[in-house]
Short mmCIF file of C-alpha atoms in Angstrom, two decimals:
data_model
loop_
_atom_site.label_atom_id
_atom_site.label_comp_id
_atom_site.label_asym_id
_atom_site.label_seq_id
_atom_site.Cartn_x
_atom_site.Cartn_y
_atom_site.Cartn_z
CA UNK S 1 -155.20 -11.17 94.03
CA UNK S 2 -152.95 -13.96 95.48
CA UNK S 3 -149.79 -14.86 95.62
CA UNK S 4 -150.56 -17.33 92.80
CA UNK S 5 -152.04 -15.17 90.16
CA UNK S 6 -148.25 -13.82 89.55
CA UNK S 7 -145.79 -15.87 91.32
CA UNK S 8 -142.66 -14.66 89.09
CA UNK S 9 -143.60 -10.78 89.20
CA UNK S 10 -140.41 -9.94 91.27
CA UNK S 11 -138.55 -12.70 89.07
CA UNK S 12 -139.47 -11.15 85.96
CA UNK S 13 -138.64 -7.13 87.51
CA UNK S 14 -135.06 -8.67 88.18
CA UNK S 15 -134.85 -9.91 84.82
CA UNK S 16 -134.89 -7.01 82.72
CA UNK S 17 -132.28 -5.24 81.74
CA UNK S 18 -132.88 -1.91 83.46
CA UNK S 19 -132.85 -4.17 86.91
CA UNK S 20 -129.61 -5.34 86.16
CA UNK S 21 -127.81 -2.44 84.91
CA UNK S 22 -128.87 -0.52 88.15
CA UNK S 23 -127.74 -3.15 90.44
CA UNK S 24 -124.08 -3.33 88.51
CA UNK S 25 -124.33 0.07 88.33
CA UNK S 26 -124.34 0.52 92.29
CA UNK S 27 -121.98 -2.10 93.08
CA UNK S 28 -119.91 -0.44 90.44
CA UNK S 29 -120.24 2.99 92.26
CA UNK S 30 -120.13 1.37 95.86
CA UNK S 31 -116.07 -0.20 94.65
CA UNK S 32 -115.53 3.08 93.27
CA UNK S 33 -116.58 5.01 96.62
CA UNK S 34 -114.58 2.27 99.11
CA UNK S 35 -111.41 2.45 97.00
CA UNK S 36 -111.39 6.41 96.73
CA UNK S 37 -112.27 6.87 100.47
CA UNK S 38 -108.64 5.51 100.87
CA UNK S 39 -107.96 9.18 99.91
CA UNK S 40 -110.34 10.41 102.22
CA UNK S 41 -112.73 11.72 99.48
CA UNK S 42 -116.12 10.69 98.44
CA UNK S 43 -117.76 10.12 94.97
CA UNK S 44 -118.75 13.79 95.18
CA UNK S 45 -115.56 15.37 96.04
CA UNK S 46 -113.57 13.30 92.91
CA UNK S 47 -116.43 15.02 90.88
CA UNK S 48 -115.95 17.88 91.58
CA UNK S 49 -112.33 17.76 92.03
CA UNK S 50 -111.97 16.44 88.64
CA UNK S 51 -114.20 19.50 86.90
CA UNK S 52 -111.76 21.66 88.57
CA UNK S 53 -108.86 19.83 87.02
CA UNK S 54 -110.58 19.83 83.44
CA UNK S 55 -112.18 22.99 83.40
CA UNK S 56 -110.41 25.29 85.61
CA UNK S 57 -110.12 27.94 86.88
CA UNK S 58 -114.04 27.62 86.65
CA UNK S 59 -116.21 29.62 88.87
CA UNK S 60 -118.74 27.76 91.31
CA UNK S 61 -121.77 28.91 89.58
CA UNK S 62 -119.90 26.73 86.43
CA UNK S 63 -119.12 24.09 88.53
CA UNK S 64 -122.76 23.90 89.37
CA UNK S 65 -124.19 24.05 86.16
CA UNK S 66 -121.83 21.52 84.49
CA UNK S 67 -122.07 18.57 87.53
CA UNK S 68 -125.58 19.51 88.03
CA UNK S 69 -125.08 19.05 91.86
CA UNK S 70 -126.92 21.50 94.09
CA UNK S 71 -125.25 25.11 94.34
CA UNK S 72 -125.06 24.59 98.39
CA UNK S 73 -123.74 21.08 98.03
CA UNK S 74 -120.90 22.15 95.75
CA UNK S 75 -119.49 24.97 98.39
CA UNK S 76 -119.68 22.36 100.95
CA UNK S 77 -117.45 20.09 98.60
CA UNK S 78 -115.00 22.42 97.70
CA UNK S 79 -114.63 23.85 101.13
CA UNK S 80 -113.53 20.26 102.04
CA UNK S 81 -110.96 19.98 98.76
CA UNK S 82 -109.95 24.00 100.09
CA UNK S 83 -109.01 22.30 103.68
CA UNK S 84 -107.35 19.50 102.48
CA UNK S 85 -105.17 21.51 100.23
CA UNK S 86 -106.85 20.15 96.86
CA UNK S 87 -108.31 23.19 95.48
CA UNK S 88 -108.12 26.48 96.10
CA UNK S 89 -110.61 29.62 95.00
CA UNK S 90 -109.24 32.89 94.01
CA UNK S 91 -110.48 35.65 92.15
CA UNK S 92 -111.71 34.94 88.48
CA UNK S 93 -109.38 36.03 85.78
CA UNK S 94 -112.36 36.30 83.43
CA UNK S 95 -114.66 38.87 86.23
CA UNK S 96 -112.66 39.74 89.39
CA UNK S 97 -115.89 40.28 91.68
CA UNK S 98 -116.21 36.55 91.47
CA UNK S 99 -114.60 33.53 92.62
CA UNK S 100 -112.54 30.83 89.92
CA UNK S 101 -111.43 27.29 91.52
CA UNK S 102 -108.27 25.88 90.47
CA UNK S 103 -106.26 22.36 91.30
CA UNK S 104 -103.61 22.19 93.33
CA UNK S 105 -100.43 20.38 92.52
CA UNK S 106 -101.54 17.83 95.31
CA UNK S 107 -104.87 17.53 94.47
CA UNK S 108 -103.85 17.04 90.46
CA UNK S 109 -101.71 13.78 92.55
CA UNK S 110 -104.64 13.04 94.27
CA UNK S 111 -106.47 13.01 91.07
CA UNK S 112 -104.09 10.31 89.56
CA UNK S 113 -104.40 8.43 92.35
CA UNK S 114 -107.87 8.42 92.57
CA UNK S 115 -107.73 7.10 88.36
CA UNK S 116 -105.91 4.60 89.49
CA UNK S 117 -108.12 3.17 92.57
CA UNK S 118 -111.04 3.91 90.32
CA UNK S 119 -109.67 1.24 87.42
CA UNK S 120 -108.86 -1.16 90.09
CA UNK S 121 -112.18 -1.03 91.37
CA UNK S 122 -113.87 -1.37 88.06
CA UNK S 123 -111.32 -4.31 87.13
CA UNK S 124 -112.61 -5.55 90.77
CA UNK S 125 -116.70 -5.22 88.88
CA UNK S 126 -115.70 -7.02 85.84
CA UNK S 127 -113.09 -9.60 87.13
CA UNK S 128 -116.08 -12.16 86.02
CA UNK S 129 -115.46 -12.07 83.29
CA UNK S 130 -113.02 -12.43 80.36
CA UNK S 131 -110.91 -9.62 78.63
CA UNK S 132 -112.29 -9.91 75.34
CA UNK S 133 -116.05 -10.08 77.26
CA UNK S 134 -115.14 -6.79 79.25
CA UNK S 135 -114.30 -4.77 76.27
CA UNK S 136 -117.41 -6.05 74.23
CA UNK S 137 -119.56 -5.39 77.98
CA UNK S 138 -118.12 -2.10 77.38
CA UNK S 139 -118.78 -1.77 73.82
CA UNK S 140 -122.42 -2.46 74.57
CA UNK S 141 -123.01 -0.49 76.62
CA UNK S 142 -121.33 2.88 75.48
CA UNK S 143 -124.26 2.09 72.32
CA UNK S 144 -126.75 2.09 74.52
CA UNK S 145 -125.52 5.26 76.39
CA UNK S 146 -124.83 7.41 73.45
CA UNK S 147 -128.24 6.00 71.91
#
């Protein structure tokens, strides 16, 4: 085969939708991961650090299940959030032989600040276009998400 038989095959891959979506997907995720490492956390961290917000105190084995992240990964996150004085781990309320995680107060203020570089960032992905074209982008794609 040459490079005549199909001269638009790369062309047509970055045409369809699934292309695009991924690529405004990662540049979404990339301005989401530069603006939160101003708070000297990465994507992970604010993951997790938010399902201990929501859903704590949560044990790890929770945490786990409900971020589907790997178990090691997750006690290498949360020792970080531990250090920093996000998060701490003390016995569960609900079975003392294991451990719950909990917020801090600073790491509920690092949460809020972390909302708010997050919607800059995504304000950042869709400064191209319009208000009213944002919210039907938006729109759009929450149908074909919860399709």
């Amino acid at each position: 085969m040459t490079h005549t038989e199909h001269p638009r095959a790369l062309a047509h891959i970055q045409s369809l939708p699934s292309w695009l979506a991924g690529r405004v997907a990662a540049r979404g995720r990339s301005l989401v991961a530069e603006a939160i490492a101003e708070e000297g956390l990465k994507v992970q961290h604010h993951a997790v650090l938010a399902a201990v917000s929501e859903y704590g105190p949560v044990a790890q084995a929770d945490l786990v299940r409900r971020l589907g992240f790997d178990a090691k990964d997750v006690v290498l996150l949360l020792n970080h959030l531990q250090g920093a004085g996000l998060a701490v781990r003390e016995p569960d309320p609900k079975d003392r032989r294991k451990n719950a995680v909990r917020v801090t107060p600073a790491g509920v203020r690092t949460l809020e600040r972390c909302a708010a570089l997050a919607e800059r960032a995504n304000a950042e992905l869709l400064a191209p276009l319009s208000a009213a074209e944002a919210r039907q982008l938006m729109d759009l794609l929450t149908r074909v998400y919860e399709a």
